[in-house]
Amino acid sequence: MTETRVPIPTLERLAIYLRVLLDAHEAGIQTLSSQEMEQHSGISAAQFRKDLSYFGEFGKPGVGYSVPGLIQCIEQILRLDEEQPILLVGAGNIGSALVGYPNFRAHRLRIAAVFDNNFVKIGRPFGDLIIEDIARIKEVNAKIGARLGIIAVPAHAAQEVANLLVEAGVTGILNFAPTILRTPPHVHVRNVSIVQELAVLSYHVAEETVCEDCRGRRQVARSAK
Amino acid sequence: MTETRVPIPTLERLAIYLRVLLDAHEAGIQTLSSQEMEQHSGISAAQFRKDLSYFGEFGKPGVGYSVPGLIQCIEQILRLDEEQPILLVGAGNIGSALVGYPNFRAHRLRIAAVFDNNFVKIGRPFGDLIIEDIARIKEVNAKIGARLGIIAVPAHAAQEVANLLVEAGVTGILNFAPTILRTPPHVHVRNVSIVQELAVLSYHVAEETVCEDCRGRRQVARSAK
DNA sequence: TAGATTGTTAATCGATTAACAATC
DNA sequence: TAGATTGTTAATCGATTAACAATC
């Protein structure tokens, strides 16, 4: 147990750094300082260096970081250096958006199979996949070996789907259903809740309307258009 | 400035509490203790009480919280007590999933207009709306008066869309595009990044594979299926 | 009244920020 | 060498947890 636990916020930022680096790489930039990363990512230079320090030393004092070098390192850390197959459960609206999502490829994320329980949908094409019977998920994943799963089904079905995913060998679940999932301790769950996000914004937007000392700033912003 | 700033995590949890309360209400439950909230939400009883304490006193010692009463209070806090119109920009896959999203109604969130810049799409139906020209966004929102906007366009167009939303009077933006948006200080932005979520899971899933002291737990979990 | 549960205060924990010696 | 920028340590900040007096 010599390893210090890496904070979750650090991992989240790692994905942001990677995006900035990929953009920089595309633009032909060879080297980036933590200062420049701050400008492009909005995350402080100190935070950036601190985050990287959990994993090793990647920069040269006086110079900065090699863009291609750091890309490779972060990809390795996040295991995005080789293709990650993903099981998608739910061939509805959200599932549809996900199979068509163009940003996956650049990160070697690939939806390798889609499942649903609706016999009308099973067998139909979905993106470049065929919708499979959720009952066959364990069998199918025996071949694929995916560790990641996405739940894009209605809330009332989400827990059962989670159980099936875990049984099929998945240990990381991205959950779009508005429910708290109960999973064994070795399974990691992350929830995406659009309503929650909008609720937080809704609070702030209302605050803004009321809050006295914001008025000055709002004026500035209005005239700044 | 007598108000203590409410932590963002508290606001995020408020939306979770609300969901649990709505479920409880549906089940005909009249009263809930912080203990019971812990069981249903996975958030500690102490955290729940602390979170509420930022906004006032809502419970009865020895009894707990009135379910309908607390629903109303949290809805008021998050401004979900009256309909919140939302502008959606981007009539692609993600936009399509959003206009069809069934969970909005229960929280009085309503997508009031959809915009795109693709002249092939403009004028076509989209859910029960008609896709409008992004160039007309300010004009359209003069009638609607939405403060919330959703960006569901490719990364390269996101910043321009953000500018237009702000110009149209939006002060809260939910951004699905993988870019950091630059906005005036009175505008609140929240980012939804599927790739980021999957990257964090990918890291943990790989950890699990390597990590020595996890083995015991994995065995347990395997046999627990 | 006795038992239960709240709201709040103080203690703990963890993450962010700032500063600086080491180094290219 | 001098200037720039790293990696890391210590200080600060903020959020979570635990405990308990107040109260139904």
PDB file of C-alpha atoms in Angstrom, chain A:
ATOM      1  CA  MET A   1       0.000   0.000   0.000  1.00  0.00           C
ATOM      2  CA  THR A   2       2.735   2.474  -0.923  1.00  0.00           C
ATOM      3  CA  GLU A   3       0.526   4.114  -3.596  1.00  0.00           C
ATOM      4  CA  THR A   4      -1.253   7.297  -2.702  1.00  0.00           C
ATOM      5  CA  ARG A   5      -4.847   7.147  -3.793  1.00  0.00           C
ATOM      6  CA  VAL A   6      -5.374   9.383  -6.823  1.00  0.00           C
ATOM      7  CA  PRO A   7      -8.186  11.914  -6.245  1.00  0.00           C
ATOM      8  CA  ILE A   8     -11.152  11.529  -8.589  1.00  0.00           C
ATOM      9  CA  PRO A   9     -11.017  15.230  -9.576  1.00  0.00           C
ATOM     10  CA  THR A  10      -7.460  14.599 -10.758  1.00  0.00           C
ATOM     11  CA  LEU A  11      -8.612  11.767 -13.034  1.00  0.00           C
ATOM     12  CA  GLU A  12     -11.393  13.929 -14.402  1.00  0.00           C
ATOM     13  CA  ARG A  13      -8.923  16.683 -15.207  1.00  0.00           C
ATOM     14  CA  LEU A  14      -6.563  14.218 -16.853  1.00  0.00           C
ATOM     15  CA  ALA A  15      -9.188  13.717 -19.559  1.00  0.00           C
ATOM     16  CA  ILE A  16      -9.354  17.485 -20.037  1.00  0.00           C
ATOM     17  CA  TYR A  17      -5.572  17.794 -20.330  1.00  0.00           C
ATOM     18  CA  LEU A  18      -5.609  15.018 -22.893  1.00  0.00           C
ATOM     19  CA  ARG A  19      -8.142  16.862 -25.001  1.00  0.00           C
ATOM     20  CA  VAL A  20      -6.076  20.060 -24.932  1.00  0.00           C
ATOM     21  CA  LEU A  21      -2.958  18.099 -25.834  1.00  0.00           C
ATOM     22  CA  LEU A  22      -4.662  16.377 -28.755  1.00  0.00           C
ATOM     23  CA  ASP A  23      -5.800  19.767 -30.046  1.00  0.00           C
ATOM     24  CA  ALA A  24      -2.279  21.141 -29.644  1.00  0.00           C
ATOM     25  CA  HIS A  25      -0.862  18.118 -31.423  1.00  0.00           C
ATOM     26  CA  GLU A  26      -3.262  18.640 -34.301  1.00  0.00           C
ATOM     27  CA  ALA A  27      -2.084  22.249 -34.471  1.00  0.00           C
ATOM     28  CA  GLY A  28       1.490  21.001 -34.795  1.00  0.00           C
ATOM     29  CA  ILE A  29       2.615  22.248 -31.365  1.00  0.00           C
ATOM     30  CA  GLN A  30       5.539  20.240 -29.996  1.00  0.00           C
ATOM     31  CA  THR A  31       5.915  21.563 -26.467  1.00  0.00           C
ATOM     32  CA  LEU A  32       3.557  22.970 -23.856  1.00  0.00           C
ATOM     33  CA  SER A  33       4.237  24.575 -20.480  1.00  0.00           C
ATOM     34  CA  SER A  34       1.931  24.279 -17.478  1.00  0.00           C
ATOM     35  CA  GLN A  35       1.312  27.997 -17.957  1.00  0.00           C
ATOM     36  CA  GLU A  36       0.016  27.404 -21.483  1.00  0.00           C
ATOM     37  CA  MET A  37      -2.050  24.471 -20.296  1.00  0.00           C
ATOM     38  CA  GLU A  38      -3.705  26.846 -17.843  1.00  0.00           C
ATOM     39  CA  GLN A  39      -4.641  29.164 -20.686  1.00  0.00           C
ATOM     40  CA  HIS A  40      -6.147  26.409 -22.790  1.00  0.00           C
ATOM     41  CA  SER A  41      -7.829  24.320 -20.107  1.00  0.00           C
ATOM     42  CA  GLY A  42      -8.835  26.889 -17.523  1.00  0.00           C
ATOM     43  CA  ILE A  43      -7.155  24.708 -14.892  1.00  0.00           C
ATOM     44  CA  SER A  44      -4.334  26.354 -12.939  1.00  0.00           C
ATOM     45  CA  ALA A  45      -0.731  25.566 -13.800  1.00  0.00           C
ATOM     46  CA  ALA A  46      -0.074  24.473 -10.224  1.00  0.00           C
ATOM     47  CA  GLN A  47      -3.042  22.116 -10.335  1.00  0.00           C
ATOM     48  CA  PHE A  48      -1.844  20.640 -13.600  1.00  0.00           C
ATOM     49  CA  ARG A  49       1.639  19.934 -12.268  1.00  0.00           C
ATOM     50  CA  LYS A  50       0.245  18.571  -9.025  1.00  0.00           C
ATOM     51  CA  ASP A  51      -2.124  16.269 -10.901  1.00  0.00           C
ATOM     52  CA  LEU A  52       0.668  14.842 -13.031  1.00  0.00           C
ATOM     53  CA  SER A  53       2.861  14.365  -9.971  1.00  0.00           C
ATOM     54  CA  TYR A  54       0.612  11.515  -8.828  1.00  0.00           C
ATOM     55  CA  PHE A  55       1.868   9.496 -11.765  1.00  0.00           C
ATOM     56  CA  GLY A  56       5.500  10.523 -12.245  1.00  0.00           C
ATOM     57  CA  GLU A  57       7.649  13.221 -13.838  1.00  0.00           C
ATOM     58  CA  PHE A  58       6.745  14.127 -17.383  1.00  0.00           C
ATOM     59  CA  GLY A  59       8.203  17.588 -18.002  1.00  0.00           C
ATOM     60  CA  LYS A  60      11.579  19.237 -18.421  1.00  0.00           C
ATOM     61  CA  PRO A  61      12.309  22.215 -16.117  1.00  0.00           C
ATOM     62  CA  GLY A  62      12.809  25.352 -18.162  1.00  0.00           C
ATOM     63  CA  VAL A  63      11.192  23.767 -21.187  1.00  0.00           C
ATOM     64  CA  GLY A  64       7.762  22.281 -20.501  1.00  0.00           C
ATOM     65  CA  TYR A  65       6.122  19.070 -21.651  1.00  0.00           C
ATOM     66  CA  SER A  66       6.477  17.217 -24.930  1.00  0.00           C
ATOM     67  CA  VAL A  67       3.011  17.217 -26.454  1.00  0.00           C
ATOM     68  CA  PRO A  68       3.174  13.776 -28.109  1.00  0.00           C
ATOM     69  CA  GLY A  69       5.033  12.388 -25.102  1.00  0.00           C
ATOM     70  CA  LEU A  70       2.474  13.558 -22.583  1.00  0.00           C
ATOM     71  CA  ILE A  71      -0.404  12.406 -24.780  1.00  0.00           C
ATOM     72  CA  GLN A  72       1.037   8.919 -24.711  1.00  0.00           C
ATOM     73  CA  CYS A  73       1.590   9.011 -20.956  1.00  0.00           C
ATOM     74  CA  ILE A  74      -1.938  10.187 -20.122  1.00  0.00           C
ATOM     75  CA  GLU A  75      -3.399   7.676 -22.540  1.00  0.00           C
ATOM     76  CA  GLN A  76      -1.503   4.942 -20.768  1.00  0.00           C
ATOM     77  CA  ILE A  77      -2.625   6.146 -17.347  1.00  0.00           C
ATOM     78  CA  LEU A  78      -6.279   6.195 -18.403  1.00  0.00           C
ATOM     79  CA  ARG A  79      -5.907   2.948 -20.383  1.00  0.00           C
ATOM     80  CA  LEU A  80      -6.944   4.703 -23.538  1.00  0.00           C
ATOM     81  CA  ASP A  81      -3.793   3.475 -25.285  1.00  0.00           C
ATOM     82  CA  GLU A  82      -5.519   0.370 -26.540  1.00  0.00           C
ATOM     83  CA  GLU A  83      -9.066  -0.198 -27.674  1.00  0.00           C
ATOM     84  CA  GLN A  84     -11.643  -0.382 -24.877  1.00  0.00           C
ATOM     85  CA  PRO A  85     -14.732  -2.354 -25.844  1.00  0.00           C
ATOM     86  CA  ILE A  86     -17.964  -1.189 -24.233  1.00  0.00           C
ATOM     87  CA  LEU A  87     -21.333  -2.861 -23.803  1.00  0.00           C
ATOM     88  CA  LEU A  88     -24.306  -0.594 -24.356  1.00  0.00           C
ATOM     89  CA  VAL A  89     -27.661  -1.580 -22.888  1.00  0.00           C
ATOM     90  CA  GLY A  90     -30.700   0.269 -24.173  1.00  0.00           C
ATOM     91  CA  ALA A  91     -31.412   0.907 -27.848  1.00  0.00           C
ATOM     92  CA  GLY A  92     -33.502   4.023 -27.275  1.00  0.00           C
ATOM     93  CA  ASN A  93     -32.833   7.703 -27.836  1.00  0.00           C
ATOM     94  CA  ILE A  94     -29.776   7.942 -25.620  1.00  0.00           C
ATOM     95  CA  GLY A  95     -28.317   4.703 -26.913  1.00  0.00           C
ATOM     96  CA  SER A  96     -28.826   5.972 -30.415  1.00  0.00           C
ATOM     97  CA  ALA A  97     -26.907   9.159 -29.671  1.00  0.00           C
ATOM     98  CA  LEU A  98     -24.094   7.098 -28.147  1.00  0.00           C
ATOM     99  CA  VAL A  99     -23.525   4.660 -31.028  1.00  0.00           C
ATOM    100  CA  GLY A 100     -23.364   7.639 -33.360  1.00  0.00           C
ATOM    101  CA  TYR A 101     -21.033   9.615 -31.105  1.00  0.00           C
ATOM    102  CA  PRO A 102     -18.018  10.661 -33.169  1.00  0.00           C
ATOM    103  CA  ASN A 103     -15.681  11.518 -30.265  1.00  0.00           C
ATOM    104  CA  PHE A 104     -15.218   7.958 -29.087  1.00  0.00           C
ATOM    105  CA  ARG A 105     -12.818   6.854 -31.792  1.00  0.00           C
ATOM    106  CA  ALA A 106     -10.108   9.394 -31.003  1.00  0.00           C
ATOM    107  CA  HIS A 107      -9.984   7.925 -27.483  1.00  0.00           C
ATOM    108  CA  ARG A 108     -10.118   4.298 -28.612  1.00  0.00           C
ATOM    109  CA  LEU A 109     -13.471   3.811 -26.952  1.00  0.00           C
ATOM    110  CA  ARG A 110     -15.709   1.505 -28.983  1.00  0.00           C
ATOM    111  CA  ILE A 111     -19.232   0.354 -28.402  1.00  0.00           C
ATOM    112  CA  ALA A 112     -18.791  -3.305 -29.183  1.00  0.00           C
ATOM    113  CA  ALA A 113     -22.368  -4.535 -28.674  1.00  0.00           C
ATOM    114  CA  VAL A 114     -25.858  -3.160 -28.061  1.00  0.00           C
ATOM    115  CA  PHE A 115     -28.551  -4.927 -26.059  1.00  0.00           C
ATOM    116  CA  ASP A 116     -32.241  -4.420 -25.493  1.00  0.00           C
ATOM    117  CA  ASN A 117     -35.115  -6.459 -24.104  1.00  0.00           C
ATOM    118  CA  ASN A 118     -37.667  -5.309 -26.688  1.00  0.00           C
ATOM    119  CA  PHE A 119     -38.210  -8.187 -29.094  1.00  0.00           C
ATOM    120  CA  VAL A 120     -39.285  -5.735 -31.788  1.00  0.00           C
ATOM    121  CA  LYS A 121     -35.840  -4.124 -31.654  1.00  0.00           C
ATOM    122  CA  ILE A 122     -33.738  -7.265 -31.279  1.00  0.00           C
ATOM    123  CA  GLY A 123     -32.100  -8.208 -34.586  1.00  0.00           C
ATOM    124  CA  ARG A 124     -32.468  -4.731 -36.051  1.00  0.00           C
ATOM    125  CA  PRO A 125     -29.435  -2.698 -37.089  1.00  0.00           C
ATOM    126  CA  PHE A 126     -28.272   0.044 -34.733  1.00  0.00           C
ATOM    127  CA  GLY A 127     -25.418   2.152 -36.016  1.00  0.00           C
ATOM    128  CA  ASP A 128     -23.182  -0.506 -37.518  1.00  0.00           C
ATOM    129  CA  LEU A 129     -24.240  -3.068 -34.917  1.00  0.00           C
ATOM    130  CA  ILE A 130     -27.194  -5.424 -34.551  1.00  0.00           C
ATOM    131  CA  ILE A 131     -29.316  -5.116 -31.422  1.00  0.00           C
ATOM    132  CA  GLU A 132     -28.913  -8.241 -29.322  1.00  0.00           C
ATOM    133  CA  ASP A 133     -31.134  -9.834 -26.716  1.00  0.00           C
ATOM    134  CA  ILE A 134     -30.209  -8.632 -23.226  1.00  0.00           C
ATOM    135  CA  ALA A 135     -30.696 -12.228 -22.074  1.00  0.00           C
ATOM    136  CA  ARG A 136     -27.615 -13.154 -24.081  1.00  0.00           C
ATOM    137  CA  ILE A 137     -25.336 -10.498 -22.621  1.00  0.00           C
ATOM    138  CA  LYS A 138     -23.143 -12.836 -20.582  1.00  0.00           C
ATOM    139  CA  GLU A 139     -22.720 -15.180 -23.502  1.00  0.00           C
ATOM    140  CA  VAL A 140     -21.858 -12.344 -25.884  1.00  0.00           C
ATOM    141  CA  ASN A 141     -19.395 -10.725 -23.510  1.00  0.00           C
ATOM    142  CA  ALA A 142     -17.583 -14.004 -23.029  1.00  0.00           C
ATOM    143  CA  LYS A 143     -16.222 -13.324 -26.525  1.00  0.00           C
ATOM    144  CA  ILE A 144     -15.839  -9.550 -26.304  1.00  0.00           C
ATOM    145  CA  GLY A 145     -14.414  -9.345 -22.782  1.00  0.00           C
ATOM    146  CA  ALA A 146     -15.643  -5.823 -22.166  1.00  0.00           C
ATOM    147  CA  ARG A 147     -15.084  -4.350 -18.704  1.00  0.00           C
ATOM    148  CA  LEU A 148     -17.085  -1.195 -19.347  1.00  0.00           C
ATOM    149  CA  GLY A 149     -20.840  -0.918 -19.696  1.00  0.00           C
ATOM    150  CA  ILE A 150     -23.322   1.858 -20.344  1.00  0.00           C
ATOM    151  CA  ILE A 151     -26.871   1.795 -18.980  1.00  0.00           C
ATOM    152  CA  ALA A 152     -29.286   3.743 -21.181  1.00  0.00           C
ATOM    153  CA  VAL A 153     -32.613   2.222 -20.132  1.00  0.00           C
ATOM    154  CA  PRO A 154     -35.547   3.626 -18.119  1.00  0.00           C
ATOM    155  CA  ALA A 155     -34.988   4.000 -14.373  1.00  0.00           C
ATOM    156  CA  HIS A 156     -37.221   1.073 -13.432  1.00  0.00           C
ATOM    157  CA  ALA A 157     -35.053  -1.367 -15.412  1.00  0.00           C
ATOM    158  CA  ALA A 158     -31.643   0.050 -14.513  1.00  0.00           C
ATOM    159  CA  GLN A 159     -30.889  -2.032 -11.415  1.00  0.00           C
ATOM    160  CA  GLU A 160     -31.641  -5.291 -13.177  1.00  0.00           C
ATOM    161  CA  VAL A 161     -29.451  -4.277 -16.105  1.00  0.00           C
ATOM    162  CA  ALA A 162     -26.665  -3.370 -13.689  1.00  0.00           C
ATOM    163  CA  ASN A 163     -26.868  -6.848 -12.168  1.00  0.00           C
ATOM    164  CA  LEU A 164     -26.642  -8.424 -15.600  1.00  0.00           C
ATOM    165  CA  LEU A 165     -23.674  -6.270 -16.589  1.00  0.00           C
ATOM    166  CA  VAL A 166     -21.811  -7.218 -13.422  1.00  0.00           C
ATOM    167  CA  GLU A 167     -22.590 -10.868 -14.021  1.00  0.00           C
ATOM    168  CA  ALA A 168     -21.240 -10.499 -17.534  1.00  0.00           C
ATOM    169  CA  GLY A 169     -17.912  -9.294 -16.128  1.00  0.00           C
ATOM    170  CA  VAL A 170     -18.286  -5.523 -16.335  1.00  0.00           C
ATOM    171  CA  THR A 171     -16.557  -3.574 -13.539  1.00  0.00           C
ATOM    172  CA  GLY A 172     -17.168  -0.009 -14.687  1.00  0.00           C
ATOM    173  CA  ILE A 173     -20.678   1.278 -15.355  1.00  0.00           C
ATOM    174  CA  LEU A 174     -21.755   4.577 -16.846  1.00  0.00           C
ATOM    175  CA  ASN A 175     -25.351   5.054 -15.764  1.00  0.00           C
ATOM    176  CA  PHE A 176     -27.736   7.379 -17.583  1.00  0.00           C
ATOM    177  CA  ALA A 177     -30.812   6.223 -15.677  1.00  0.00           C
ATOM    178  CA  PRO A 178     -31.979   8.434 -12.824  1.00  0.00           C
ATOM    179  CA  THR A 179     -31.567   5.850 -10.061  1.00  0.00           C
ATOM    180  CA  ILE A 180     -28.953   4.923  -7.496  1.00  0.00           C
ATOM    181  CA  LEU A 181     -27.497   1.559  -8.461  1.00  0.00           C
ATOM    182  CA  ARG A 182     -26.507  -1.014  -5.874  1.00  0.00           C
ATOM    183  CA  THR A 183     -23.402  -2.856  -6.999  1.00  0.00           C
ATOM    184  CA  PRO A 184     -20.679  -4.974  -5.409  1.00  0.00           C
ATOM    185  CA  PRO A 185     -17.675  -3.016  -4.095  1.00  0.00           C
ATOM    186  CA  HIS A 186     -15.351  -3.887  -6.972  1.00  0.00           C
ATOM    187  CA  VAL A 187     -17.703  -2.235  -9.484  1.00  0.00           C
ATOM    188  CA  HIS A 188     -17.266   1.469 -10.217  1.00  0.00           C
ATOM    189  CA  VAL A 189     -20.322   3.470 -11.178  1.00  0.00           C
ATOM    190  CA  ARG A 190     -20.533   6.960 -12.574  1.00  0.00           C
ATOM    191  CA  ASN A 191     -23.854   8.652 -13.079  1.00  0.00           C
ATOM    192  CA  VAL A 192     -24.786  11.097 -15.809  1.00  0.00           C
ATOM    193  CA  SER A 193     -27.856  13.047 -14.798  1.00  0.00           C
ATOM    194  CA  ILE A 194     -29.059  15.693 -17.208  1.00  0.00           C
ATOM    195  CA  VAL A 195     -31.817  16.751 -14.847  1.00  0.00           C
ATOM    196  CA  GLN A 196     -29.318  17.192 -12.029  1.00  0.00           C
ATOM    197  CA  GLU A 197     -27.086  19.348 -14.210  1.00  0.00           C
ATOM    198  CA  LEU A 198     -29.995  21.515 -15.270  1.00  0.00           C
ATOM    199  CA  ALA A 199     -31.220  21.765 -11.686  1.00  0.00           C
ATOM    200  CA  VAL A 200     -27.863  23.157 -10.545  1.00  0.00           C
ATOM    201  CA  LEU A 201     -27.915  25.666 -13.410  1.00  0.00           C
ATOM    202  CA  SER A 202     -31.508  26.539 -12.612  1.00  0.00           C
ATOM    203  CA  TYR A 203     -30.496  27.399  -9.057  1.00  0.00           C
ATOM    204  CA  HIS A 204     -27.679  29.632 -10.216  1.00  0.00           C
ATOM    205  CA  VAL A 205     -29.727  31.350 -12.891  1.00  0.00           C
ATOM    206  CA  ALA A 206     -32.326  32.228 -10.288  1.00  0.00           C
ATOM    207  CA  GLU A 207     -29.634  33.380  -7.860  1.00  0.00           C
ATOM    208  CA  GLU A 208     -28.345  35.694 -10.526  1.00  0.00           C
ATOM    209  CA  THR A 209     -31.757  37.278 -10.897  1.00  0.00           C
ATOM    210  CA  VAL A 210     -32.018  38.015  -7.186  1.00  0.00           C
ATOM    211  CA  CYS A 211     -28.464  38.524  -6.002  1.00  0.00           C
ATOM    212  CA  GLU A 212     -27.697  42.207  -5.394  1.00  0.00           C
ATOM    213  CA  ASP A 213     -23.977  42.310  -5.953  1.00  0.00           C
ATOM    214  CA  CYS A 214     -24.256  40.551  -9.294  1.00  0.00           C
ATOM    215  CA  ARG A 215     -26.013  43.409 -10.948  1.00  0.00           C
ATOM    216  CA  GLY A 216     -22.839  45.281 -11.764  1.00  0.00           C
ATOM    217  CA  ARG A 217     -21.401  42.269 -13.519  1.00  0.00           C
ATOM    218  CA  ARG A 218     -24.581  41.651 -15.447  1.00  0.00           C
ATOM    219  CA  GLN A 219     -24.542  45.178 -16.762  1.00  0.00           C
ATOM    220  CA  VAL A 220     -20.975  44.745 -17.910  1.00  0.00           C
ATOM    221  CA  ALA A 221     -21.853  41.532 -19.632  1.00  0.00           C
ATOM    222  CA  ARG A 222     -24.893  43.023 -21.316  1.00  0.00           C
ATOM    223  CA  SER A 223     -22.988  45.929 -22.725  1.00  0.00           C
ATOM    224  CA  ALA A 224     -20.183  43.585 -23.721  1.00  0.00           C
ATOM    225  CA  LYS A 225     -22.181  41.795 -26.371  1.00  0.00           C
TER     226      LYS A 225
END
